[in-house]
PDB file of C-alpha atoms and ligand atoms in Angstrom:
ATOM      1  CA  MET N   1    -242.723 140.028 -56.067  1.00 49.00           C
ATOM      2  CA  ASP N   2    -244.002 136.582 -57.053  1.00 53.00           C
ATOM      3  CA  MET N   3    -243.338 134.326 -53.913  1.00 58.00           C
ATOM      4  CA  SER N   4    -242.414 131.440 -56.081  1.00 81.00           C
ATOM      5  CA  ILE N   5    -239.486 132.870 -57.432  1.00 90.00           C
ATOM      6  CA  PRO N   6    -236.537 131.753 -55.485  1.00 94.00           C
ATOM      7  CA  LYS N   7    -234.606 134.265 -53.586  1.00 96.00           C
ATOM      8  CA  ILE N   8    -231.197 132.936 -54.525  1.00 97.00           C
ATOM      9  CA  ILE N   9    -230.587 131.462 -57.937  1.00 98.00           C
ATOM     10  CA  ALA N  10    -227.197 129.727 -58.072  1.00 98.00           C
ATOM     11  CA  ILE N  11    -225.434 129.183 -61.588  1.00 98.00           C
ATOM     12  CA  ASP N  12    -222.261 127.287 -61.602  1.00 98.00           C
ATOM     13  CA  GLY N  13    -220.204 125.801 -64.502  1.00 97.00           C
ATOM     14  CA  PRO N  14    -216.844 125.838 -66.087  1.00 96.00           C
ATOM     15  CA  ALA N  15    -215.281 128.686 -68.066  1.00 93.00           C
ATOM     16  CA  ALA N  16    -217.273 130.182 -70.991  1.00 93.00           C
ATOM     17  CA  SER N  17    -220.172 127.950 -70.436  1.00 95.00           C
ATOM     18  CA  GLY N  18    -222.357 131.074 -70.830  1.00 93.00           C
ATOM     19  CA  LYS N  19    -222.883 131.596 -67.214  1.00 94.00           C
ATOM     20  CA  SER N  20    -222.250 135.291 -67.054  1.00 93.00           C
ATOM     21  CA  THR N  21    -224.505 136.234 -70.015  1.00 93.00           C
ATOM     22  CA  VAL N  22    -227.265 134.114 -68.993  1.00 96.00           C
ATOM     23  CA  ALA N  23    -227.261 135.210 -65.276  1.00 97.00           C
ATOM     24  CA  GLU N  24    -226.855 138.887 -66.077  1.00 95.00           C
ATOM     25  CA  LYS N  25    -230.014 138.671 -68.288  1.00 96.00           C
ATOM     26  CA  LEU N  26    -232.290 136.719 -65.977  1.00 97.00           C
ATOM     27  CA  ALA N  27    -230.985 139.080 -63.297  1.00 96.00           C
ATOM     28  CA  ALA N  28    -231.996 142.119 -65.607  1.00 95.00           C
ATOM     29  CA  GLU N  29    -235.693 140.570 -66.137  1.00 95.00           C
ATOM     30  CA  LEU N  30    -236.261 139.654 -62.467  1.00 96.00           C
ATOM     31  CA  GLY N  31    -234.785 142.741 -61.098  1.00 95.00           C
ATOM     32  CA  TYR N  32    -232.535 140.689 -59.162  1.00 95.00           C
ATOM     33  CA  LEU N  33    -228.729 141.526 -58.510  1.00 91.00           C
ATOM     34  CA  TYR N  34    -226.143 139.964 -60.777  1.00 94.00           C
ATOM     35  CA  PHE N  35    -223.136 138.762 -58.763  1.00 94.00           C
ATOM     36  CA  ASP N  36    -220.302 136.987 -60.671  1.00 96.00           C
ATOM     37  CA  THR N  37    -218.100 135.630 -57.984  1.00 97.00           C
ATOM     38  CA  GLY N  38    -215.070 134.773 -60.366  1.00 97.00           C
ATOM     39  CA  VAL N  39    -214.308 138.342 -60.435  1.00 97.00           C
ATOM     40  CA  MET N  40    -213.162 138.300 -56.937  1.00 97.00           C
ATOM     41  CA  TYR N  41    -210.837 135.492 -57.443  1.00 98.00           C
ATOM     42  CA  ARG N  42    -209.545 137.471 -60.628  1.00 98.00           C
ATOM     43  CA  ALA N  43    -209.005 140.551 -58.427  1.00 98.00           C
ATOM     44  CA  VAL N  44    -206.875 138.678 -55.875  1.00 98.00           C
ATOM     45  CA  THR N  45    -204.932 137.152 -58.641  1.00 98.00           C
ATOM     46  CA  LEU N  46    -204.377 140.591 -60.152  1.00 98.00           C
ATOM     47  CA  ALA N  47    -203.305 142.161 -56.942  1.00 98.00           C
ATOM     48  CA  ALA N  48    -200.976 139.372 -56.077  1.00 98.00           C
ATOM     49  CA  LEU N  49    -199.316 139.575 -59.570  1.00 98.00           C
ATOM     50  CA  ARG N  50    -198.851 143.444 -59.110  1.00 98.00           C
ATOM     51  CA  GLU N  51    -197.650 143.307 -55.568  1.00 98.00           C
ATOM     52  CA  LEU N  52    -195.930 139.898 -55.022  1.00 98.00           C
ATOM     53  CA  HIS N  53    -194.958 139.426 -58.963  1.00 97.00           C
ATOM     54  CA  SER N  54    -196.148 135.767 -58.534  1.00 97.00           C
ATOM     55  CA  VAL N  55    -199.034 133.820 -56.935  1.00 98.00           C
ATOM     56  CA  GLN N  56    -196.546 130.902 -55.532  1.00 98.00           C
ATOM     57  CA  ASP N  57    -196.404 132.049 -51.831  1.00 98.00           C
ATOM     58  CA  GLN N  58    -199.825 131.034 -50.397  1.00 98.00           C
ATOM     59  CA  ASP N  59    -199.303 132.714 -46.937  1.00 98.00           C
ATOM     60  CA  ALA N  60    -198.654 136.018 -48.800  1.00 98.00           C
ATOM     61  CA  VAL N  61    -201.446 135.557 -51.380  1.00 98.00           C
ATOM     62  CA  THR N  62    -203.730 134.889 -48.332  1.00 98.00           C
ATOM     63  CA  ALA N  63    -202.667 137.990 -46.356  1.00 98.00           C
ATOM     64  CA  LEU N  64    -203.292 140.111 -49.609  1.00 98.00           C
ATOM     65  CA  ALA N  65    -206.912 138.588 -49.994  1.00 98.00           C
ATOM     66  CA  ASN N  66    -207.733 139.401 -46.398  1.00 97.00           C
ATOM     67  CA  ARG N  67    -206.452 142.964 -46.952  1.00 97.00           C
ATOM     68  CA  ILE N  68    -207.501 144.191 -50.318  1.00 96.00           C
ATOM     69  CA  GLN N  69    -211.045 145.746 -50.826  1.00 94.00           C
ATOM     70  CA  ILE N  70    -213.076 144.567 -53.878  1.00 94.00           C
ATOM     71  CA  ASP N  71    -216.205 146.293 -54.835  1.00 89.00           C
ATOM     72  CA  VAL N  72    -218.617 145.475 -57.571  1.00 87.00           C
ATOM     73  CA  LEU N  73    -220.763 148.475 -58.589  1.00 87.00           C
ATOM     74  CA  PRO N  74    -223.086 149.327 -61.532  1.00 86.00           C
ATOM     75  CA  PRO N  75    -221.336 150.091 -64.746  1.00 90.00           C
ATOM     76  CA  SER N  76    -219.857 153.613 -65.098  1.00 94.00           C
ATOM     77  CA  GLU N  77    -219.050 153.310 -68.816  1.00 95.00           C
ATOM     78  CA  VAL N  78    -220.571 151.923 -72.012  1.00 94.00           C
ATOM     79  CA  ASP N  79    -217.871 149.720 -73.266  1.00 91.00           C
ATOM     80  CA  GLY N  80    -219.455 146.361 -72.909  1.00 87.00           C
ATOM     81  CA  ARG N  81    -218.915 146.059 -69.305  1.00 90.00           C
ATOM     82  CA  LEU N  82    -221.625 144.613 -67.062  1.00 87.00           C
ATOM     83  CA  TYR N  83    -220.314 146.013 -63.858  1.00 90.00           C
ATOM     84  CA  ASP N  84    -217.392 148.017 -62.438  1.00 93.00           C
ATOM     85  CA  ILE N  85    -214.904 146.128 -60.333  1.00 95.00           C
ATOM     86  CA  LEU N  86    -212.964 148.289 -58.040  1.00 96.00           C
ATOM     87  CA  LEU N  87    -209.654 147.165 -56.399  1.00 97.00           C
ATOM     88  CA  ASP N  88    -208.899 149.345 -53.434  1.00 96.00           C
ATOM     89  CA  GLY N  89    -210.765 151.943 -55.344  1.00 96.00           C
ATOM     90  CA  GLU N  90    -208.934 151.352 -58.865  1.00 98.00           C
ATOM     91  CA  ASP N  91    -211.091 150.511 -61.766  1.00 98.00           C
ATOM     92  CA  VAL N  92    -209.928 147.055 -62.833  1.00 98.00           C
ATOM     93  CA  THR N  93    -212.890 145.795 -64.779  1.00 97.00           C
ATOM     94  CA  TRP N  94    -210.712 144.821 -67.937  1.00 96.00           C
ATOM     95  CA  ALA N  95    -207.293 144.246 -66.210  1.00 97.00           C
ATOM     96  CA  ILE N  96    -208.627 141.236 -64.550  1.00 97.00           C
ATOM     97  CA  ARG N  97    -209.400 139.591 -67.802  1.00 93.00           C
ATOM     98  CA  GLN N  98    -205.812 139.641 -69.020  1.00 92.00           C
ATOM     99  CA  PRO N  99    -204.266 136.556 -69.931  1.00 89.00           C
ATOM    100  CA  ASP N 100    -201.789 136.433 -66.939  1.00 94.00           C
ATOM    101  CA  VAL N 101    -204.882 136.724 -64.696  1.00 96.00           C
ATOM    102  CA  ASP N 102    -206.374 133.760 -66.658  1.00 92.00           C
ATOM    103  CA  ARG N 103    -203.279 131.733 -66.359  1.00 93.00           C
ATOM    104  CA  ASN N 104    -202.858 132.179 -62.586  1.00 97.00           C
ATOM    105  CA  VAL N 105    -206.396 132.447 -60.953  1.00 97.00           C
ATOM    106  CA  SER N 106    -206.826 128.672 -60.628  1.00 95.00           C
ATOM    107  CA  GLN N 107    -203.833 128.502 -58.374  1.00 97.00           C
ATOM    108  CA  VAL N 108    -205.010 131.394 -56.241  1.00 98.00           C
ATOM    109  CA  SER N 109    -208.529 130.005 -56.143  1.00 96.00           C
ATOM    110  CA  ALA N 110    -207.215 126.590 -54.720  1.00 96.00           C
ATOM    111  CA  TYR N 111    -205.925 128.362 -51.593  1.00 98.00           C
ATOM    112  CA  SER N 112    -208.012 127.605 -48.638  1.00 97.00           C
ATOM    113  CA  GLY N 113    -207.652 131.104 -46.832  1.00 98.00           C
ATOM    114  CA  VAL N 114    -208.386 132.777 -49.971  1.00 98.00           C
ATOM    115  CA  ARG N 115    -211.510 130.845 -50.528  1.00 97.00           C
ATOM    116  CA  GLU N 116    -212.604 131.540 -46.819  1.00 97.00           C
ATOM    117  CA  ALA N 117    -212.180 135.230 -47.422  1.00 97.00           C
ATOM    118  CA  MET N 118    -213.931 135.410 -50.738  1.00 97.00           C
ATOM    119  CA  THR N 119    -217.078 132.901 -49.244  1.00 97.00           C
ATOM    120  CA  ASP N 120    -217.469 134.945 -46.347  1.00 95.00           C
ATOM    121  CA  GLN N 121    -218.147 138.238 -48.570  1.00 92.00           C
ATOM    122  CA  GLN N 122    -220.092 136.116 -51.045  1.00 95.00           C
ATOM    123  CA  ARG N 123    -222.515 134.906 -48.337  1.00 96.00           C
ATOM    124  CA  ARG N 124    -222.736 138.417 -46.834  1.00 91.00           C
ATOM    125  CA  ILE N 125    -223.855 139.840 -50.196  1.00 89.00           C
ATOM    126  CA  GLY N 126    -226.109 136.743 -51.080  1.00 92.00           C
ATOM    127  CA  GLN N 127    -227.912 136.591 -47.889  1.00 91.00           C
ATOM    128  CA  ARG N 128    -229.924 140.014 -48.779  1.00 88.00           C
ATOM    129  CA  GLY N 129    -231.735 137.654 -51.232  1.00 89.00           C
ATOM    130  CA  SER N 130    -233.053 138.625 -54.760  1.00 93.00           C
ATOM    131  CA  VAL N 131    -229.556 137.596 -56.367  1.00 95.00           C
ATOM    132  CA  VAL N 132    -228.356 135.502 -59.057  1.00 97.00           C
ATOM    133  CA  MET N 133    -224.959 134.414 -58.084  1.00 97.00           C
ATOM    134  CA  VAL N 134    -222.531 132.649 -60.705  1.00 97.00           C
ATOM    135  CA  GLY N 135    -219.348 130.832 -59.999  1.00 97.00           C
ATOM    136  CA  ARG N 136    -217.815 127.361 -59.443  1.00 97.00           C
ATOM    137  CA  ASP N 137    -219.129 126.314 -56.091  1.00 97.00           C
ATOM    138  CA  ILE N 138    -222.367 128.446 -55.417  1.00 98.00           C
ATOM    139  CA  GLY N 139    -224.820 125.545 -55.279  1.00 98.00           C
ATOM    140  CA  THR N 140    -222.251 123.263 -53.447  1.00 98.00           C
ATOM    141  CA  VAL N 141    -220.423 125.306 -50.698  1.00 98.00           C
ATOM    142  CA  VAL N 142    -221.352 129.192 -50.762  1.00 98.00           C
ATOM    143  CA  PHE N 143    -225.396 128.598 -50.874  1.00 98.00           C
ATOM    144  CA  PRO N 144    -226.112 124.845 -50.622  1.00 98.00           C
ATOM    145  CA  GLU N 145    -229.607 125.947 -49.508  1.00 96.00           C
ATOM    146  CA  ALA N 146    -230.395 127.826 -52.504  1.00 97.00           C
ATOM    147  CA  GLU N 147    -233.841 126.731 -54.016  1.00 94.00           C
ATOM    148  CA  LEU N 148    -232.700 126.781 -57.608  1.00 97.00           C
ATOM    149  CA  LYS N 149    -229.344 125.610 -58.791  1.00 98.00           C
ATOM    150  CA  ILE N 150    -228.375 125.457 -62.402  1.00 98.00           C
ATOM    151  CA  TYR N 151    -225.146 124.053 -63.930  1.00 98.00           C
ATOM    152  CA  LEU N 152    -224.243 125.126 -67.299  1.00 97.00           C
ATOM    153  CA  ASP N 153    -221.952 123.079 -69.401  1.00 97.00           C
ATOM    154  CA  ALA N 154    -220.565 122.570 -72.854  1.00 97.00           C
ATOM    155  CA  SER N 155    -217.669 120.892 -74.472  1.00 97.00           C
ATOM    156  CA  VAL N 156    -214.205 122.518 -73.998  1.00 97.00           C
ATOM    157  CA  GLU N 157    -213.974 123.045 -77.847  1.00 97.00           C
ATOM    158  CA  GLU N 158    -217.165 125.021 -78.005  1.00 96.00           C
ATOM    159  CA  ARG N 159    -216.184 127.068 -74.755  1.00 96.00           C
ATOM    160  CA  ALA N 160    -212.682 127.819 -76.198  1.00 96.00           C
ATOM    161  CA  ARG N 161    -214.293 129.023 -79.423  1.00 96.00           C
ATOM    162  CA  ARG N 162    -216.684 131.336 -77.359  1.00 93.00           C
ATOM    163  CA  ARG N 163    -213.557 132.688 -75.405  1.00 92.00           C
ATOM    164  CA  PHE N 164    -211.670 133.050 -78.478  1.00 94.00           C
ATOM    165  CA  ASP N 165    -214.464 135.247 -80.164  1.00 93.00           C
ATOM    166  CA  GLU N 166    -214.785 137.260 -77.020  1.00 88.00           C
ATOM    167  CA  MET N 167    -211.113 138.187 -76.797  1.00 87.00           C
ATOM    168  CA  ARG N 168    -210.985 138.998 -80.621  1.00 89.00           C
ATOM    169  CA  LEU N 169    -213.882 141.471 -80.063  1.00 88.00           C
ATOM    170  CA  ARG N 170    -211.720 143.049 -77.248  1.00 83.00           C
ATOM    171  CA  GLY N 171    -208.782 143.157 -79.722  1.00 84.00           C
ATOM    172  CA  GLN N 172    -206.613 140.593 -77.703  1.00 78.00           C
ATOM    173  CA  GLY N 173    -204.717 138.594 -80.199  1.00 79.00           C
ATOM    174  CA  THR N 174    -204.424 134.888 -78.760  1.00 85.00           C
ATOM    175  CA  SER N 175    -204.675 131.679 -80.890  1.00 93.00           C
ATOM    176  CA  TYR N 176    -207.551 129.222 -80.612  1.00 96.00           C
ATOM    177  CA  GLU N 177    -205.155 126.541 -79.741  1.00 96.00           C
ATOM    178  CA  ASP N 178    -203.576 128.429 -76.990  1.00 94.00           C
ATOM    179  CA  ILE N 179    -207.131 129.371 -75.349  1.00 94.00           C
ATOM    180  CA  LEU N 180    -207.931 125.615 -75.802  1.00 96.00           C
ATOM    181  CA  GLU N 181    -205.112 124.418 -73.835  1.00 96.00           C
ATOM    182  CA  ALA N 182    -205.268 126.916 -71.026  1.00 92.00           C
ATOM    183  CA  MET N 183    -208.894 126.228 -70.708  1.00 94.00           C
ATOM    184  CA  LYS N 184    -208.151 122.563 -70.286  1.00 96.00           C
ATOM    185  CA  ARG N 185    -205.677 123.229 -67.705  1.00 94.00           C
ATOM    186  CA  ARG N 186    -207.811 125.541 -65.834  1.00 92.00           C
ATOM    187  CA  ASP N 187    -210.779 123.041 -66.010  1.00 95.00           C
ATOM    188  CA  LYS N 188    -208.673 120.459 -64.608  1.00 95.00           C
ATOM    189  CA  MET N 189    -207.269 122.384 -61.758  1.00 94.00           C
ATOM    190  CA  ASP N 190    -210.649 123.809 -60.928  1.00 94.00           C
ATOM    191  CA  SER N 191    -212.218 120.089 -60.938  1.00 95.00           C
ATOM    192  CA  SER N 192    -209.498 118.459 -59.154  1.00 96.00           C
ATOM    193  CA  ARG N 193    -208.848 120.812 -56.108  1.00 95.00           C
ATOM    194  CA  ALA N 194    -209.521 119.588 -52.589  1.00 94.00           C
ATOM    195  CA  ILE N 195    -211.721 122.544 -51.486  1.00 94.00           C
ATOM    196  CA  ALA N 196    -214.754 123.453 -53.419  1.00 95.00           C
ATOM    197  CA  PRO N 197    -214.083 121.660 -56.755  1.00 95.00           C
ATOM    198  CA  LEU N 198    -216.085 122.538 -59.667  1.00 95.00           C
ATOM    199  CA  ARG N 199    -219.033 120.044 -59.843  1.00 96.00           C
ATOM    200  CA  PRO N 200    -222.679 120.253 -60.138  1.00 97.00           C
ATOM    201  CA  ALA N 201    -224.700 119.904 -56.697  1.00 98.00           C
ATOM    202  CA  ASP N 202    -226.560 116.910 -56.295  1.00 97.00           C
ATOM    203  CA  ASP N 203    -229.839 118.815 -56.775  1.00 97.00           C
ATOM    204  CA  ALA N 204    -228.701 120.979 -59.567  1.00 98.00           C
ATOM    205  CA  VAL N 205    -230.314 121.091 -63.052  1.00 97.00           C
ATOM    206  CA  ILE N 206    -227.524 120.499 -65.637  1.00 97.00           C
ATOM    207  CA  VAL N 207    -227.938 122.466 -68.734  1.00 96.00           C
ATOM    208  CA  ASN N 208    -225.790 121.486 -71.748  1.00 96.00           C
ATOM    209  CA  THR N 209    -225.420 124.440 -74.020  1.00 95.00           C
ATOM    210  CA  ASP N 210    -223.535 123.091 -76.987  1.00 95.00           C
ATOM    211  CA  GLY N 211    -224.903 124.700 -80.040  1.00 92.00           C
ATOM    212  CA  ILE N 212    -227.640 126.356 -78.179  1.00 93.00           C
ATOM    213  CA  GLY N 213    -227.929 130.168 -78.276  1.00 91.00           C
ATOM    214  CA  ILE N 214    -228.081 132.426 -75.256  1.00 92.00           C
ATOM    215  CA  CYS N 215    -231.833 133.080 -75.845  1.00 95.00           C
ATOM    216  CA  GLU N 216    -232.613 129.447 -75.816  1.00 96.00           C
ATOM    217  CA  VAL N 217    -230.467 128.823 -72.561  1.00 96.00           C
ATOM    218  CA  LEU N 218    -232.362 131.759 -71.182  1.00 96.00           C
ATOM    219  CA  ASN N 219    -235.692 130.392 -71.891  1.00 96.00           C
ATOM    220  CA  ARG N 220    -234.797 126.972 -70.520  1.00 96.00           C
ATOM    221  CA  VAL N 221    -233.700 128.607 -67.324  1.00 95.00           C
ATOM    222  CA  LYS N 222    -236.660 130.788 -67.002  1.00 95.00           C
ATOM    223  CA  GLY N 223    -238.777 127.644 -67.546  1.00 95.00           C
ATOM    224  CA  LEU N 224    -237.048 126.119 -64.345  1.00 94.00           C
ATOM    225  CA  ILE N 225    -238.316 129.298 -62.332  1.00 91.00           C
ATOM    226  CA  HIS N 226    -241.923 129.114 -62.954  1.00 75.00           C
TER     227      HIS N 226
HETATM  228  O1  CDP R 301    -215.307 133.806 -66.772  1.00 58.58           O
HETATM  229  P1  CDP R 301    -214.499 132.360 -66.615  1.00 58.58           P
HETATM  230  O2  CDP R 301    -215.484 131.392 -66.480  1.00 58.58           O
HETATM  231  O3  CDP R 301    -213.518 132.209 -67.481  1.00 58.58           O
HETATM  232  O4  CDP R 301    -214.046 132.508 -65.233  1.00 58.58           O
HETATM  233  P2  CDP R 301    -214.481 133.162 -64.103  1.00 58.58           P
HETATM  234  O5  CDP R 301    -215.874 132.638 -63.756  1.00 58.58           O
HETATM  235  O6  CDP R 301    -214.091 134.535 -63.917  1.00 58.58           O
HETATM  236  O7  CDP R 301    -213.725 132.455 -62.869  1.00 58.58           O
HETATM  237  C1  CDP R 301    -212.205 132.582 -62.829  1.00 58.58           C
HETATM  238  C2  CDP R 301    -211.490 131.516 -61.951  1.00 58.58           C
HETATM  239  O8  CDP R 301    -212.022 131.781 -60.519  1.00 58.58           O
HETATM  240  C3  CDP R 301    -212.232 130.191 -61.968  1.00 58.58           C
HETATM  241  O9  CDP R 301    -211.291 129.533 -63.120  1.00 58.58           O
HETATM  242  C4  CDP R 301    -211.844 129.427 -60.710  1.00 58.58           C
HETATM  243  O10 CDP R 301    -210.574 129.053 -60.573  1.00 58.58           O
HETATM  244  C5  CDP R 301    -212.109 130.518 -59.764  1.00 58.58           C
HETATM  245  N1  CDP R 301    -213.467 130.574 -59.292  1.00 58.58           N
HETATM  246  C6  CDP R 301    -213.677 129.776 -58.097  1.00 58.58           C
HETATM  247  O11 CDP R 301    -212.839 129.018 -57.788  1.00 58.58           O
HETATM  248  N2  CDP R 301    -214.920 129.813 -57.388  1.00 58.58           N
HETATM  249  C7  CDP R 301    -216.007 130.613 -58.012  1.00 58.58           C
HETATM  250  N3  CDP R 301    -217.017 130.645 -57.316  1.00 58.58           N
HETATM  251  C8  CDP R 301    -215.867 131.401 -58.882  1.00 58.58           C
HETATM  252  C9  CDP R 301    -214.511 131.619 -59.761  1.00 58.58           C
END
């Protein structure tokens, strides 16, 4: 392996900024592990909705976050998935993308105990190196020492359009306006929370992806590595 390639590449940014797609392709090209930390907060949210029927009780959600086992494994099916997400052994890869998870995940991810539990696990996995880690706070909190930090951004309208197209492809019928409103709400909660808010690290390279395709974004990111 070329010694100049950073061991940990942190990619942060708001919903549907293109983080997941770019990170997955980059990881495949480098032979790195692709690790999307958002799936962990989504899995906790799904577990809370199922077991507690709500995410309001911070102590109960935190206890749940410490109890459940979340695994990320290579994809077992060819249905557009990039990985398998297991929640206590059950395949929840698509269940964590449901609109009720979208609506509640920002509240769950603002709970300090939940963040502590998830951050510990993320550090344990990332410490092995050769990883492209994606999230909201990787460059600021999880791995502030990462040698390369990228912050992908785009206007909320463009991001809502992308999410709308993704959901339509999966046969989930939601209107563009509903997605736009939900995304604005989630952006606001993620950016304004007290712990680990969404923001670029001081030493992150900010890439605006408005009107730019995945290939071009990937090329720009690769240009930052070499
Ligand atoms: O795919 P999308 O960008 O819509 O969302 P995600 O990356 O799966 O993240 C879902 C939610 O988890 C975010 O809205 C945040 O509230 C939370 N999250 C976080 O707080 N910290 C991370 N490192 C990753 C996600």
